[in-house]
Short mmCIF file of C-alpha atoms and ligand atoms in Angstrom, two decimals:
data_model
loop_
_atom_site.label_atom_id
_atom_site.label_comp_id
_atom_site.label_asym_id
_atom_site.label_seq_id
_atom_site.Cartn_x
_atom_site.Cartn_y
_atom_site.Cartn_z
CA THR T 1 -26.99 50.43 -15.24
CA ASP T 2 -23.47 50.47 -17.60
CA SER T 3 -21.51 49.83 -13.68
CA LEU T 4 -24.08 47.99 -12.48
CA ALA T 5 -24.07 45.14 -15.19
CA HIS T 6 -20.22 45.12 -15.16
CA LEU T 7 -20.50 44.20 -11.47
CA SER T 8 -22.49 41.53 -11.69
CA GLY T 9 -20.46 40.66 -14.30
CA VAL T 10 -17.35 40.41 -12.04
CA ALA T 11 -19.87 38.99 -9.01
CA ARG T 12 -20.02 35.63 -11.91
CA ARG T 13 -16.52 35.77 -12.81
CA LEU T 14 -15.75 35.04 -8.83
CA ALA T 15 -18.61 32.96 -8.26
CA ALA T 16 -17.44 30.52 -11.06
CA GLY T 17 -13.86 30.03 -9.31
CA ASP T 18 -11.98 33.31 -11.45
CA LEU T 19 -10.52 34.75 -8.47
CA GLN T 20 -8.01 37.40 -9.97
CA ALA T 21 -11.46 38.93 -11.82
CA ARG T 22 -12.02 42.82 -9.97
CA ALA T 23 -14.36 45.80 -10.48
CA ARG T 24 -13.23 48.45 -11.79
CA ALA T 25 -14.53 51.79 -9.61
CA GLY T 26 -16.79 53.56 -11.50
CA ALA T 27 -19.60 56.00 -11.17
CA PRO T 28 -22.40 56.59 -8.91
CA GLN T 29 -20.63 56.45 -5.56
CA GLU T 30 -22.53 54.10 -4.84
CA VAL T 31 -21.65 51.90 -7.13
CA ALA T 32 -17.89 52.49 -6.15
CA ALA T 33 -18.56 51.62 -2.77
CA LEU T 34 -20.03 48.07 -3.40
CA ALA T 35 -17.15 47.70 -6.36
CA THR T 36 -13.94 48.76 -3.49
CA THR T 37 -16.61 45.66 -1.29
CA LEU T 38 -16.98 42.90 -4.23
CA ASN T 39 -12.96 43.47 -4.71
CA GLU T 40 -12.27 43.72 -1.09
CA MET T 41 -13.85 40.30 -0.69
CA ALA T 42 -12.29 38.82 -4.31
CA ALA T 43 -8.87 39.59 -1.75
CA GLN T 44 -9.93 37.96 0.88
CA LEU T 45 -11.47 34.61 -0.81
CA SER T 46 -8.81 34.30 -2.24
CA GLN T 47 -6.41 34.64 0.35
CA THR T 48 -8.57 32.06 2.14
CA ILE T 49 -8.40 29.66 -1.00
CA ASP T 50 -4.86 30.56 -0.70
CA SER T 51 -4.22 29.33 2.92
CA LEU T 52 -6.49 26.20 2.43
CA ARG T 53 -4.13 24.88 -0.37
CA THR T 54 -1.59 25.02 0.89
CA GLU T 55 -2.73 23.47 3.87
CA GLN T 56 -4.54 20.79 2.33
CA ALA T 57 -0.62 20.44 0.15
CA ARG T 58 0.36 19.77 3.82
CA VAL T 59 -1.86 17.06 4.83
CA ALA T 60 -1.41 15.25 1.54
CA SER T 61 2.27 14.87 1.64
CA ILE T 62 2.18 13.87 5.81
CA LEU T 63 0.06 10.84 4.49
CA ALA T 64 2.19 10.48 1.24
CA HIS T 65 5.33 10.28 3.49
CA MET T 66 4.00 8.59 6.07
CA ALA T 67 5.77 4.78 6.87
CA ASP T 68 2.36 3.49 8.09
CA GLY T 69 -0.61 2.36 5.60
CA LEU T 70 -4.04 4.96 6.20
CA LEU T 71 -6.87 4.43 4.35
CA MET T 72 -10.36 6.17 4.80
CA VAL T 73 -13.41 3.56 4.07
CA ASP T 74 -17.09 4.61 3.73
CA GLU T 75 -20.38 2.43 4.67
CA ARG T 76 -20.33 0.91 2.39
CA ASP T 77 -16.65 -0.62 2.37
CA HIS T 78 -15.21 1.93 -0.71
CA VAL T 79 -12.24 2.81 -0.58
CA LEU T 80 -12.36 6.75 -0.59
CA GLN T 81 -8.73 7.36 0.60
CA ILE T 82 -5.58 5.37 0.57
CA ASN T 83 -1.98 6.07 1.35
CA ASN T 84 1.19 5.61 -1.05
CA ALA T 85 2.36 2.92 2.17
CA ALA T 86 -0.60 1.16 2.31
CA GLU T 87 -1.29 0.67 -1.87
CA ARG T 88 2.78 -0.19 -0.99
CA MET T 89 1.08 -2.93 1.78
CA LEU T 90 -1.58 -3.76 0.20
CA GLY T 91 0.34 -4.76 -3.32
CA VAL T 92 -1.73 -2.05 -5.20
CA SER T 93 -0.95 0.32 -7.52
CA ALA T 94 -0.70 4.40 -7.31
CA GLY T 95 -4.54 5.64 -7.68
CA GLU T 96 -6.29 1.84 -8.26
CA ALA T 97 -7.40 1.22 -4.62
CA PRO T 98 -10.78 4.30 -4.58
CA GLY T 99 -13.91 3.30 -5.93
CA GLN T 100 -13.03 -0.61 -5.01
CA SER T 101 -14.61 -1.94 -1.82
CA PHE T 102 -11.96 -2.74 1.22
CA THR T 103 -12.18 -6.12 0.58
CA GLN T 104 -11.09 -6.04 -3.02
CA VAL T 105 -7.81 -3.92 -2.17
CA ALA T 106 -7.00 -5.63 1.05
CA ARG T 107 -7.10 -9.41 -0.56
CA ASN T 108 -7.12 -10.42 2.88
CA HIS T 109 -10.16 -12.27 4.79
CA GLU T 110 -8.57 -11.17 8.62
CA MET T 111 -8.39 -7.68 7.54
CA THR T 112 -11.56 -8.05 6.25
CA GLU T 113 -12.92 -9.36 8.92
CA CYS T 114 -11.01 -7.06 11.61
CA LEU T 115 -13.47 -4.29 9.22
CA ARG T 116 -16.46 -5.69 9.72
CA GLN T 117 -15.82 -6.53 13.51
CA ALA T 118 -15.12 -3.13 13.90
CA GLN T 119 -18.09 -1.73 12.06
CA THR T 120 -20.73 -4.15 14.19
CA SER T 121 -19.52 -2.95 17.14
CA ARG T 122 -18.76 0.84 16.27
CA ARG T 123 -15.60 0.72 18.27
CA GLU T 124 -11.80 0.75 17.55
CA GLN T 125 -10.82 -3.18 16.41
CA THR T 126 -7.10 -4.09 16.58
CA ARG T 127 -5.29 -6.77 14.74
CA LEU T 128 -2.14 -8.53 14.11
CA ILE T 129 -2.05 -10.02 10.92
CA GLU T 130 0.63 -12.17 9.02
CA GLN T 131 0.20 -11.24 5.45
CA SER T 132 1.56 -14.62 4.13
CA GLY T 133 2.29 -13.89 0.12
CA ALA T 134 4.23 -10.96 0.83
CA TYR T 135 6.16 -12.14 3.82
CA ARG T 136 4.79 -9.33 6.33
CA PHE T 137 3.79 -9.02 9.45
CA VAL T 138 0.65 -6.28 9.99
CA ARG T 139 -1.07 -4.59 13.27
CA MET T 140 -4.17 -3.21 11.52
CA VAL T 141 -6.16 -0.56 13.86
CA ALA T 142 -9.86 0.41 12.12
CA THR T 143 -11.38 3.22 13.77
CA PRO T 144 -14.83 4.36 13.32
CA LEU T 145 -14.50 8.58 12.14
CA GLN T 146 -17.17 9.56 15.34
CA ALA T 147 -16.54 12.44 14.57
CA GLU T 148 -17.65 13.16 11.31
CA ARG T 149 -20.95 11.23 11.94
CA THR T 150 -20.44 9.69 8.40
CA GLY T 151 -20.38 5.87 9.10
CA ASN T 152 -16.44 6.38 7.42
CA PHE T 153 -13.87 4.28 9.16
CA LEU T 154 -10.29 4.62 9.58
CA VAL T 155 -7.84 1.91 9.12
CA MET T 156 -4.19 2.17 10.08
CA LEU T 157 -2.08 -0.22 8.64
CA GLN T 158 1.90 -0.57 11.09
CA ASP T 159 4.69 -3.39 9.06
CA LEU T 160 5.49 -4.90 11.98
CA THR T 161 8.31 -7.47 10.16
CA GLN T 162 11.16 -5.48 11.65
CA ILE T 163 9.58 -4.85 14.69
CA ARG T 164 9.05 -9.44 14.82
CA ARG T 165 12.62 -9.99 13.22
CA LEU T 166 14.47 -8.06 15.58
CA GLU T 167 12.57 -9.99 18.22
CA THR T 168 13.12 -13.15 16.85
CA ILE T 169 17.04 -12.31 16.93
CA ARG T 170 17.17 -11.08 20.27
CA ARG T 171 14.86 -14.79 21.69
CA ASP T 172 17.50 -16.98 19.61
CA PHE T 173 20.58 -14.57 20.54
CA ILE T 174 19.18 -15.13 24.53
CA SER T 175 18.60 -19.21 23.83
CA ASN T 176 22.49 -19.39 21.95
CA VAL T 177 24.10 -17.55 25.31
CA SER T 178 22.04 -20.04 27.76
CA HIS T 179 23.36 -23.26 25.76
CA GLU T 180 26.77 -21.73 25.49
CA LEU T 181 27.09 -21.14 29.49
CA ARG T 182 25.01 -24.94 30.23
CA THR T 183 28.20 -26.38 28.50
CA PRO T 184 31.20 -25.83 30.03
CA LEU T 185 28.75 -25.63 33.77
CA ALA T 186 27.47 -28.65 33.19
CA ALA T 187 31.28 -30.57 32.27
CA LEU T 188 32.41 -28.00 35.80
CA GLN T 189 29.33 -29.23 37.85
CA ALA T 190 30.38 -33.05 36.78
CA LEU T 191 34.11 -32.67 37.74
CA ALA T 192 33.65 -31.66 40.50
CA GLU T 193 30.87 -34.12 41.59
CA THR T 194 33.96 -37.09 40.61
CA LEU T 195 36.31 -35.62 42.35
CA ASN T 196 34.09 -35.19 46.29
CA ASP T 197 33.06 -38.50 45.37
CA GLY T 198 36.19 -39.43 45.37
CA ALA T 199 38.45 -38.66 43.34
CA LEU T 200 40.06 -36.54 45.14
CA GLU T 201 42.27 -39.42 46.86
CA ASP T 202 43.23 -40.62 43.49
CA LEU T 203 46.14 -37.90 43.29
CA PRO T 204 46.84 -38.18 39.63
CA ALA T 205 42.68 -38.43 38.32
CA ALA T 206 42.30 -35.14 40.11
CA ARG T 207 45.31 -33.62 38.58
CA ARG T 208 43.22 -34.93 35.23
CA PHE T 209 40.07 -33.42 36.54
CA VAL T 210 41.34 -29.91 37.79
CA ALA T 211 42.76 -29.81 34.52
CA ARG T 212 39.88 -29.96 32.65
CA MET T 213 38.06 -27.90 34.98
CA ASP T 214 40.66 -25.12 34.03
CA ASP T 215 39.35 -25.85 30.39
CA GLU T 216 36.05 -25.27 31.21
CA VAL T 217 36.42 -22.18 33.08
CA HIS T 218 38.95 -20.45 29.91
CA GLN T 219 36.59 -21.56 27.60
CA LEU T 220 33.34 -19.83 29.88
CA THR T 221 35.60 -16.63 30.41
CA LYS T 222 35.94 -16.43 26.37
CA LEU T 223 32.58 -16.62 25.70
CA VAL T 224 31.52 -13.98 28.55
CA ASP T 225 34.98 -11.84 27.38
CA ASP T 226 33.66 -12.08 22.94
CA LEU T 227 30.12 -11.53 23.93
CA LEU T 228 31.38 -8.25 26.37
CA ASP T 229 33.33 -7.60 22.89
CA LEU T 230 30.36 -7.44 20.90
CA SER T 231 28.43 -5.84 23.20
CA ALA T 232 30.37 -3.02 23.53
CA MET T 233 30.83 -2.97 19.09
CA GLU T 234 27.65 -3.00 18.67
CA ALA T 235 26.51 -0.24 21.43
CA GLY T 236 29.32 2.22 19.61
CA GLN T 237 31.21 1.72 23.04
CA ALA T 238 35.12 0.38 21.31
CA PRO T 239 36.12 3.08 19.80
CA LEU T 240 39.29 2.10 17.40
CA ALA T 241 43.07 3.28 18.11
CA LEU T 242 43.81 4.40 14.68
CA ARG T 243 47.38 4.65 13.62
CA THR T 244 49.33 4.65 10.82
CA GLU T 245 50.37 0.63 10.91
CA ASP T 246 52.26 -1.20 8.63
CA ILE T 247 49.46 -4.19 7.69
CA GLY T 248 52.83 -6.35 7.07
CA ALA T 249 53.90 -6.27 10.71
CA ILE T 250 50.47 -7.00 11.96
CA VAL T 251 50.11 -9.85 10.25
CA ARG T 252 53.43 -11.45 10.92
CA ARG T 253 52.56 -11.03 14.89
CA ALA T 254 49.21 -12.66 14.60
CA ALA T 255 51.05 -15.75 12.20
CA GLU T 256 54.03 -16.59 14.44
CA ARG T 257 51.67 -16.43 17.74
CA LEU T 258 50.21 -19.42 16.26
CA GLN T 259 52.72 -21.14 14.88
CA PRO T 260 53.26 -22.71 17.58
CA GLN T 261 49.27 -24.52 17.26
CA ALA T 262 49.89 -24.86 13.19
CA GLU T 263 52.92 -27.13 14.08
CA ARG T 264 50.79 -29.03 16.92
CA ALA T 265 48.04 -29.65 14.32
CA GLY T 266 50.56 -30.69 11.61
CA VAL T 267 49.51 -28.24 9.35
CA ALA T 268 52.44 -25.61 7.47
CA LEU T 269 51.75 -22.07 8.34
CA ARG T 270 52.89 -19.31 5.37
CA VAL T 271 53.36 -15.47 5.06
CA ASP T 272 53.47 -14.13 1.37
CA GLU T 273 56.44 -11.75 1.06
CA ALA T 274 54.69 -8.59 0.30
CA PRO T 275 56.60 -4.90 0.66
CA PRO T 276 55.49 -2.90 3.41
CA ILE T 277 51.55 -1.06 2.73
CA ALA T 278 50.58 1.68 5.39
CA VAL T 279 46.70 1.64 6.51
CA ARG T 280 44.64 3.42 8.72
CA ALA T 281 44.01 0.78 11.28
CA ASP T 282 44.24 -0.21 14.82
CA ALA T 283 46.84 -3.44 15.11
CA ALA T 284 45.48 -4.38 18.04
CA ARG T 285 41.63 -5.29 16.56
CA ILE T 286 42.97 -6.52 13.40
CA GLU T 287 45.86 -8.97 15.11
CA GLN T 288 42.44 -10.16 16.71
CA VAL T 289 41.12 -10.45 13.39
CA MET T 290 43.75 -12.36 12.05
CA LEU T 291 44.05 -14.58 14.96
CA ASN T 292 40.66 -15.62 14.54
CA LEU T 293 40.62 -16.26 11.11
CA ILE T 294 44.10 -18.23 11.20
CA HIS T 295 42.80 -20.02 14.11
CA ASN T 296 39.76 -21.22 12.28
CA ALA T 297 41.77 -22.38 9.48
CA ILE T 298 44.13 -24.28 11.41
CA LYS T 299 40.54 -26.09 13.29
CA PHE T 300 39.54 -27.00 10.05
CA THR T 301 42.18 -28.13 8.47
CA PRO T 302 43.55 -31.74 8.68
CA PRO T 303 46.99 -32.75 9.43
CA LEU T 304 49.51 -31.77 5.97
CA GLY T 305 47.54 -28.85 4.68
CA VAL T 306 48.43 -25.32 3.91
CA ILE T 307 47.51 -22.08 5.55
CA THR T 308 48.24 -19.18 3.39
CA CYS T 309 48.46 -15.64 4.86
CA ALA T 310 48.47 -12.92 2.12
CA VAL T 311 48.41 -9.32 1.87
CA VAL T 312 47.72 -7.26 -2.00
CA GLN T 313 47.13 -3.47 -2.38
CA GLN T 314 44.87 -2.45 -5.16
CA ASP T 315 43.04 0.33 -6.12
CA GLY T 316 43.04 2.87 -2.56
CA HIS T 317 42.68 -0.17 -0.27
CA VAL T 318 44.45 -3.26 0.83
CA THR T 319 43.39 -6.61 1.13
CA LEU T 320 44.23 -9.31 3.70
CA SER T 321 43.55 -12.94 3.32
CA VAL T 322 43.20 -16.55 4.82
CA SER T 323 43.05 -19.52 2.59
CA ASP T 324 43.12 -23.20 4.01
CA THR T 325 43.61 -26.25 2.59
CA GLY T 326 41.13 -27.69 5.31
CA VAL T 327 37.52 -29.28 4.88
CA GLY T 328 35.93 -25.96 3.37
CA ILE T 329 32.83 -25.26 4.04
CA SER T 330 29.12 -25.85 2.46
CA ALA T 331 27.28 -23.17 -0.09
CA ALA T 332 24.59 -23.81 2.87
CA ASP T 333 26.58 -22.59 5.38
CA LEU T 334 28.79 -19.92 3.47
CA PRO T 335 26.60 -17.15 3.48
CA ARG T 336 25.53 -17.45 7.40
CA ILE T 337 29.40 -18.38 9.23
CA PHE T 338 29.02 -14.21 10.03
CA GLU T 339 26.09 -14.79 12.01
CA ARG T 340 26.20 -14.10 16.12
CA PHE T 341 26.96 -18.30 17.46
CA TYR T 342 27.24 -20.20 14.03
CA LYS T 343 29.11 -22.83 13.99
CA ALA T 344 28.88 -24.56 10.60
CA ASP T 345 31.07 -27.99 11.88
CA LYS T 346 30.07 -27.79 15.69
CA ALA T 347 32.25 -31.68 16.10
CA ARG T 348 35.95 -30.09 14.67
CA SER T 349 34.78 -26.13 16.11
CA GLY T 350 36.73 -27.48 19.36
CA GLY T 351 34.85 -25.47 21.75
CA GLY T 352 34.69 -22.06 19.63
CA THR T 353 31.32 -20.64 20.08
CA GLY T 354 30.59 -19.12 16.72
CA LEU T 355 30.92 -15.80 17.98
CA GLY T 356 34.88 -15.33 16.11
CA LEU T 357 34.10 -14.53 12.66
CA ALA T 358 30.63 -12.23 14.44
CA ILE T 359 33.27 -9.66 16.41
CA ALA T 360 35.82 -10.27 13.01
CA LYS T 361 33.00 -8.33 10.34
CA HIS T 362 32.42 -6.00 12.89
CA ILE T 363 36.11 -5.48 13.69
CA VAL T 364 36.44 -4.96 10.21
CA GLU T 365 33.48 -2.78 9.40
CA LEU T 366 34.06 -0.18 12.02
CA HIS T 367 37.47 0.29 10.20
CA GLY T 368 35.66 0.71 7.58
CA GLY T 369 36.18 -2.17 5.07
CA GLN T 370 34.61 -5.81 3.91
CA ILE T 371 35.16 -9.09 4.92
CA TRP T 372 34.05 -11.90 2.16
CA ALA T 373 34.27 -15.80 2.47
CA GLU T 374 34.98 -17.72 -0.52
CA SER T 375 35.18 -21.89 0.13
CA GLU T 376 34.52 -25.33 -1.57
CA PRO T 377 33.97 -28.06 0.46
CA GLY T 378 36.94 -30.81 0.28
CA LYS T 379 39.07 -28.55 -0.98
CA GLY T 380 39.33 -25.03 1.54
CA THR T 381 38.27 -22.10 2.35
CA THR T 382 39.42 -18.18 2.47
CA ILE T 383 38.61 -14.94 4.06
CA GLY T 384 39.26 -12.19 2.68
CA PHE T 385 38.57 -8.43 4.25
CA THR T 386 39.63 -5.27 2.70
CA LEU T 387 41.24 -1.80 4.67
CA PRO T 388 41.01 1.62 3.30
CA ALA T 389 44.97 2.05 2.21
CA VAL T 390 46.87 4.97 3.18
CA GLN T 391 46.75 7.44 -0.31
N1 LIG F 401 38.72 -21.99 7.52
C1 LIG F 401 37.63 -22.54 7.83
N2 LIG F 401 37.18 -23.89 7.16
C2 LIG F 401 35.81 -24.09 7.69
N3 LIG F 401 34.87 -23.89 8.50
C3 LIG F 401 35.16 -22.61 9.04
C4 LIG F 401 36.54 -21.45 8.49
N4 LIG F 401 36.31 -20.31 9.48
C5 LIG F 401 35.21 -20.95 9.79
N5 LIG F 401 34.60 -21.43 10.10
C6 LIG F 401 32.83 -21.97 10.19
O1 LIG F 401 32.41 -20.94 10.26
C7 LIG F 401 32.11 -20.83 12.28
C8 LIG F 401 32.53 -20.01 12.74
O2 LIG F 401 33.13 -19.99 12.94
P1 LIG F 401 33.71 -18.39 14.17
O3 LIG F 401 34.98 -18.48 14.32
O4 LIG F 401 32.85 -17.66 13.97
O5 LIG F 401 33.22 -19.45 15.39
P2 LIG F 401 34.34 -20.93 15.64
O6 LIG F 401 35.60 -20.64 15.36
O7 LIG F 401 33.48 -21.48 15.86
O8 LIG F 401 34.58 -19.77 17.19
P3 LIG F 401 35.40 -19.27 18.28
O9 LIG F 401 35.95 -17.95 16.89
O10 LIG F 401 34.46 -18.39 18.62
O11 LIG F 401 36.34 -20.02 19.43
C9 LIG F 401 33.19 -22.19 12.61
O12 LIG F 401 32.39 -23.16 13.62
C10 LIG F 401 32.76 -23.38 11.38
O13 LIG F 401 31.89 -24.12 11.22
MG1 LIG F 402 36.36 -19.04 15.31
#
């Protein structure tokens, strides 16, 4: 009976959750057999519980790391469970939501309404919801958990803000391209019509019109070339031909090419003296950046102004800059000038499409550098960028 008392003691400890409890083999034989069975059962139980714990931890970690928000709500609208993403999206602190009502936790009447509809119809409901305070755009899906037969609902929240932003960018992009195409096309059409309507007979006038048609075609070609260039770079299909180059030579070459234009515009174009500095760069691409920066400076600087190109080496990188004494860029426009098609000053842009700086930014970043702009309206502008120096 002593051994029996021992066995029932062990059984009680097991029942209470102490899965380490094991029975001593005792006599008589039947008791010994019982002890073995009890121990086997204990081992089995502890294994099962271990694997359940692992499984549960796995599910919990999936829920915690999911990008989508998930909540389980019972039939009385109380939140039973909520994951990190949902806490973040609804702005509740960790562990605060369980026990509160969904209405309280969501604080958004459209979300409450969506859950209500799912409950009434006992069918899945989907809704696109704007969380105005959080500037977030969310898709909510409320699903009855039929398999559970409990009246519980699963609420899923997907953050679509980024996707919507991309959608807006795409739409703006298409409307910008269409607009930029339409302007030269309309001009070409008008010029062709004028020629047809008799201007052809007037040779000097005809020559002028044809020259203007040529300009418009040039502008169309530049637009298409720039667009192809940008999309190739964005798709990673414009590999750089990196070589060790003297950066000063690239800057001087770009300045020389634009010297005649600067003279025609009545502005002085200077390149600061600098010792030879080696960089790893695609010379043609960096020249393209410099040409756009200098060309911009010429366009936006009135006669008698000065444009200065400078190269400075400092801790591990080289800084190139183009400064002008021109009209400048307002603080409101400054952060946007690197966007595709952005033109702060349409009148002076001289038929530019607003792609130049977007392309420049891509090229600089492909080189591992950074580009920025500083400006004081009425005083002038400096656009600078860095390139990693060769050590
Ligand atoms: N040096 C500058 N001074 C004043 N404004 C500038 C200067 N550089 C750029 N900007 C402003 O930034 C805008 C964008 O420049 P960006 O080079 O991208 O386009 P763009 O010169 O108008 O056209 P594109 O270069 O495609 O022919 C310009 O339209 C202008 O408003
Ligand atoms: Mg430009």
